[in-house]
XYZ file of N, CA and C in Angstrom:
372
model
N -10.080 2.847 -17.970
C -9.906 3.616 -16.765
C -9.579 2.673 -15.623
N -8.543 2.985 -14.863
C -8.106 2.128 -13.743
C -8.885 2.445 -12.491
N -9.328 1.415 -11.808
C -9.990 1.514 -10.500
C -9.324 0.627 -9.513
N -9.028 1.157 -8.329
C -8.417 0.400 -7.260
C -9.352 0.434 -6.046
N -9.591 -0.724 -5.446
C -10.483 -0.795 -4.285
C -9.753 -1.526 -3.172
N -9.573 -0.866 -2.033
C -8.932 -1.489 -0.879
C -9.974 -2.183 0.018
N -9.526 -3.160 0.754
C -10.362 -3.869 1.722
C -9.468 -4.495 2.786
N -10.075 -4.900 3.892
C -9.356 -5.578 4.955
C -9.049 -4.758 6.168
N -9.354 -3.463 6.170
C -9.118 -2.642 7.321
C -10.064 -2.975 8.469
N -9.744 -2.463 9.633
C -10.576 -2.715 10.801
C -9.929 -2.243 12.083
N -10.508 -2.657 13.183
C -10.032 -2.318 14.510
C -9.360 -3.510 15.143
N -8.129 -3.325 15.577
C -7.377 -4.415 16.208
C -6.631 -3.852 17.411
N -6.250 -4.739 18.321
C -5.431 -4.327 19.455
C -3.942 -4.357 19.064
N -3.152 -3.585 19.799
C -1.725 -3.548 19.534
C -1.166 -4.961 19.606
N -0.310 -5.267 18.639
C 0.252 -6.611 18.537
C -0.501 -7.509 17.614
N -1.632 -7.103 17.173
C -2.448 -7.898 16.281
C -2.029 -7.738 14.840
N -2.771 -8.411 13.967
C -2.433 -8.412 12.542
C -3.647 -8.097 11.668
N -3.405 -7.566 10.531
C -4.397 -7.330 9.511
C -3.811 -7.556 8.145
N -4.620 -7.923 7.198
C -4.169 -8.115 5.847
C -5.030 -7.265 4.940
N -4.398 -6.290 4.295
C -5.087 -5.392 3.370
C -4.965 -5.911 1.948
N -6.015 -5.759 1.183
C -5.998 -6.164 -0.209
C -6.433 -4.978 -1.072
N -5.922 -4.975 -2.270
C -6.269 -3.961 -3.238
C -6.559 -4.652 -4.560
N -7.800 -4.529 -5.026
C -8.200 -5.129 -6.271
C -8.254 -4.083 -7.356
N -7.647 -4.404 -8.465
C -7.603 -3.481 -9.592
C -8.473 -3.946 -10.740
N -9.042 -3.007 -11.433
C -9.828 -3.284 -12.617
C -9.613 -2.211 -13.656
N -9.846 -2.549 -14.889
C -9.698 -1.561 -15.962
C -8.345 -1.522 -16.581
N -7.385 -2.234 -15.945
C -6.024 -2.239 -16.463
C -5.272 -3.377 -15.835
N -4.450 -4.039 -16.618
C -3.553 -5.042 -16.081
C -2.309 -4.348 -15.573
N -2.048 -4.531 -14.278
C -0.998 -3.748 -13.621
C 0.310 -4.525 -13.397
N 0.453 -5.642 -14.046
C 1.663 -6.444 -13.828
C 2.945 -5.693 -14.149
N 2.896 -4.755 -15.084
C 4.094 -4.037 -15.472
C 4.201 -2.687 -14.762
N 3.275 -2.421 -13.846
C 3.247 -1.167 -13.080
C 3.856 -1.357 -11.703
N 4.496 -0.331 -11.189
C 4.918 -0.362 -9.801
C 3.738 0.020 -8.933
N 3.657 -0.605 -7.757
C 2.522 -0.417 -6.844
C 3.029 -0.075 -5.456
N 2.188 0.573 -4.675
C 2.581 0.949 -3.330
C 1.395 1.127 -2.404
N 1.679 1.066 -1.119
C 0.724 1.383 -0.077
C 1.166 2.674 0.621
N 0.249 3.571 0.795
C 0.443 4.798 1.554
C -0.540 4.842 2.705
N -0.267 5.704 3.658
C -1.229 5.884 4.734
C -1.260 7.358 5.169
N -2.396 7.747 5.739
C -2.547 9.125 6.153
C -3.332 9.149 7.466
N -2.706 9.641 8.506
C -3.320 9.803 9.798
C -3.936 11.179 9.908
N -4.916 11.359 10.801
C -5.525 12.691 10.953
C -4.520 13.753 11.256
N -4.576 14.841 10.500
C -3.682 15.961 10.697
C -2.269 15.787 10.154
N -2.034 14.672 9.481
C -0.702 14.401 8.938
C -0.749 14.237 7.422
N 0.421 14.364 6.824
C 0.524 14.191 5.371
C 0.531 12.698 5.024
N 0.141 12.430 3.793
C 0.180 11.072 3.308
C 1.620 10.599 3.214
N 1.888 9.412 3.722
C 3.259 8.918 3.739
C 3.361 7.520 3.128
N 4.529 7.262 2.565
C 4.824 5.991 1.965
C 4.973 4.905 3.045
N 4.401 3.754 2.752
C 4.484 2.621 3.672
C 5.309 1.492 3.075
N 4.932 1.041 1.912
C 5.610 -0.063 1.245
C 5.353 -0.006 -0.256
N 6.311 -0.455 -1.041
C 6.157 -0.452 -2.452
C 6.751 -1.702 -3.070
N 6.277 -2.042 -4.273
C 6.746 -3.215 -4.971
C 6.850 -2.863 -6.450
N 7.944 -3.276 -7.057
C 8.154 -2.973 -8.456
C 7.337 -3.872 -9.345
N 7.357 -3.585 -10.617
C 6.628 -4.407 -11.568
C 7.094 -5.853 -11.494
N 6.150 -6.747 -11.568
C 6.406 -8.196 -11.489
C 6.997 -8.629 -10.147
N 6.975 -7.772 -9.179
C 7.431 -8.105 -7.820
C 8.903 -8.304 -7.647
N 9.706 -7.757 -8.539
C 11.134 -7.988 -8.512
C 11.865 -7.279 -7.363
N 11.284 -6.202 -6.832
C 11.935 -5.431 -5.793
C 10.885 -4.856 -4.867
N 11.200 -4.739 -3.586
C 10.299 -4.129 -2.592
C 11.053 -3.072 -1.785
N 10.267 -2.168 -1.218
C 10.832 -1.105 -0.416
C 9.865 -0.806 0.739
N 10.390 -0.540 1.915
C 9.553 -0.319 3.103
C 9.995 0.935 3.830
N 9.045 1.617 4.437
C 9.359 2.680 5.344
C 10.035 2.089 6.573
N 10.954 2.849 7.152
C 11.693 2.352 8.307
C 10.763 1.960 9.456
N 9.650 2.669 9.578
C 8.744 2.440 10.678
C 8.014 1.103 10.593
N 8.004 0.472 9.431
C 7.258 -0.787 9.277
C 8.131 -1.962 8.883
N 9.401 -1.736 8.701
C 10.333 -2.827 8.351
C 10.285 -3.937 9.359
N 10.192 -5.171 8.876
C 10.166 -6.324 9.753
C 8.775 -6.652 10.244
N 7.817 -5.752 10.026
C 6.434 -5.991 10.496
C 5.445 -6.136 9.340
N 5.665 -5.377 8.259
C 4.769 -5.418 7.110
C 5.429 -6.103 5.946
N 4.595 -6.739 5.111
C 5.074 -7.386 3.910
C 4.132 -7.049 2.741
N 4.700 -6.504 1.690
C 3.924 -6.206 0.513
C 4.128 -7.288 -0.529
N 3.073 -7.626 -1.227
C 3.155 -8.633 -2.259
C 2.114 -8.342 -3.334
N 2.256 -9.010 -4.476
C 1.294 -8.823 -5.552
C 1.053 -10.126 -6.216
N -0.156 -10.269 -6.731
C -0.531 -11.460 -7.483
C -0.979 -10.935 -8.858
N -0.072 -10.988 -9.795
C -0.336 -10.443 -11.106
C -1.452 -11.191 -11.858
N -1.556 -12.491 -11.575
C -2.589 -13.288 -12.204
C -3.982 -12.809 -11.787
N -4.100 -12.363 -10.536
C -5.381 -11.875 -9.988
C -5.504 -10.366 -10.050
N -4.410 -9.710 -10.432
C -4.400 -8.248 -10.519
C -4.686 -7.617 -9.173
N -4.039 -8.136 -8.135
C -4.267 -7.647 -6.787
C -2.944 -7.302 -6.095
N -3.050 -6.468 -5.075
C -1.943 -6.039 -4.247
C -2.313 -6.300 -2.801
N -1.351 -6.778 -2.008
C -1.616 -7.142 -0.625
C -0.601 -6.510 0.320
N -1.050 -6.179 1.511
C -0.178 -5.705 2.572
C -0.489 -6.487 3.825
N 0.423 -7.364 4.204
C 0.311 -8.123 5.472
C 0.929 -7.316 6.574
N 0.130 -6.974 7.570
C 0.615 -6.146 8.657
C 0.583 -6.951 9.958
N 1.753 -7.150 10.548
C 1.889 -7.873 11.790
C 2.419 -6.969 12.874
N 2.200 -7.401 14.130
C 2.665 -6.644 15.284
C 2.294 -5.167 15.170
N 1.039 -4.933 14.934
C 0.571 -3.557 14.738
C 0.696 -2.719 16.005
N 0.975 -1.433 15.786
C 1.176 -0.470 16.862
C 0.158 0.625 16.719
N -0.159 1.333 17.815
C -1.113 2.440 17.746
C -0.744 3.469 16.690
N 0.546 3.708 16.490
C 0.984 4.681 15.513
C 0.760 4.219 14.082
N 0.323 3.012 13.880
C -0.048 2.542 12.529
C -1.451 2.964 12.183
N -2.190 3.505 13.110
C -3.548 3.952 12.852
C -3.570 5.017 11.756
N -4.353 4.749 10.738
C -4.431 5.669 9.582
C -5.386 5.083 8.544
N -5.680 5.881 7.546
C -6.340 5.395 6.347
C -5.272 4.925 5.382
N -5.399 3.699 4.921
C -4.410 3.118 4.044
C -4.917 3.114 2.603
N -4.043 3.536 1.715
C -4.393 3.635 0.302
C -3.433 2.793 -0.548
N -3.961 2.175 -1.543
C -3.111 1.552 -2.547
C -3.022 2.467 -3.734
N -1.884 2.432 -4.407
C -1.662 3.290 -5.527
C -0.761 2.611 -6.569
N -0.888 3.089 -7.790
C -0.055 2.519 -8.841
C 0.428 3.602 -9.801
N 1.491 3.273 -10.488
C 2.021 4.171 -11.522
C 2.360 3.333 -12.734
N 2.038 3.801 -13.941
C 2.217 2.982 -15.140
C 3.641 2.973 -15.632
N 4.564 2.747 -14.734
C 5.983 2.685 -15.034
C 6.622 1.592 -14.262
N 7.816 1.187 -14.662
C 8.468 0.050 -14.054
C 9.257 0.394 -12.796
N 9.624 1.656 -12.638
C 10.453 2.076 -11.548
C 9.603 2.446 -10.326
N 10.007 2.006 -9.150
C 9.319 2.247 -7.891
C 9.778 3.572 -7.266
N 8.848 4.388 -6.849
C 9.116 5.641 -6.156
C 8.317 5.672 -4.870
N 8.739 6.536 -3.951
C 8.102 6.654 -2.668
C 7.257 7.925 -2.509
N 7.341 8.837 -3.419
C 6.592 10.083 -3.350
C 5.160 9.885 -3.857
N 4.152 10.332 -3.090
C 2.787 10.193 -3.545
C 2.506 10.822 -4.887
N 3.200 11.924 -5.204
C 2.992 12.632 -6.427
C 3.373 11.789 -7.677
N 4.135 10.752 -7.482
C 4.587 9.914 -8.589
C 3.506 8.901 -9.021
N 2.458 8.788 -8.274
C 1.446 7.770 -8.533
C 0.170 8.333 -9.151
N -0.323 7.678 -10.145
C -1.486 8.157 -10.899
C -2.791 7.499 -10.528
N -2.712 6.261 -10.069
C -3.921 5.503 -9.747
C -4.029 5.315 -8.227
N -5.166 5.675 -7.671
C -5.396 5.601 -6.237
C -6.738 4.962 -5.892
N -6.725 4.213 -4.792
C -7.966 3.727 -4.248
C -8.573 4.710 -3.292
N -9.741 4.395 -2.750
C -10.443 5.281 -1.851
C -9.983 5.152 -0.394
N -9.221 4.127 -0.067
C -8.684 3.977 1.256
C -9.513 3.044 2.134
N -8.820 2.467 3.119
C -9.465 1.625 4.113
C -8.900 1.962 5.499
N -9.761 2.102 6.468
C -9.356 2.551 7.805
C -8.739 1.408 8.610
N -7.598 1.677 9.187
C -6.927 0.764 10.114
C -6.791 1.486 11.461
N -7.360 0.907 12.497
C -7.285 1.505 13.821
C -6.689 0.488 14.795
N -5.652 0.878 15.467
C -4.926 0.003 16.394
C -5.047 0.595 17.805
N -5.670 -0.112 18.673
C -5.868 0.342 20.045
C -4.766 -0.197 20.958
N -4.450 0.561 21.990
C -3.416 0.184 22.938
C -4.015 -0.459 24.178
C-alpha cells in the first residue's frame, strides 16, 4: 500500500520561499509520474506541477512558471517542490500525488496515490 506524506508548509511573506517535500513508502515510485496539486478554500483542487517517471519531463501551471520547480529523487523515493517568489494567491493546501503509469497528466482524477496535504500561507 502506497503512503505519501507532505512536509515543509508554513507561513511566509510575499516574495519568500518554501520547499515542500513528499516522502513515499510502500512502493518504489521511480517509474510513476508524480505531481503537486493545491486547493484553496472554496476552490477546486488544481494542478501545480508534475514530473514524469525518472524525471524526464516536467509540466507547470501557468500561474507558477518561473517561480516553482518540481524535482524527484528516485533513490530516496521523494518528491520536492521548490517555491520561490511566493504570492498571496499561492495560499492553499498542497498535496503530492502519484499515478502508477509513465505518462504525466494534469487532472486530479488521473492520480491514485495522495498525501494528506500541507498548508502554505503567504501573507501580503
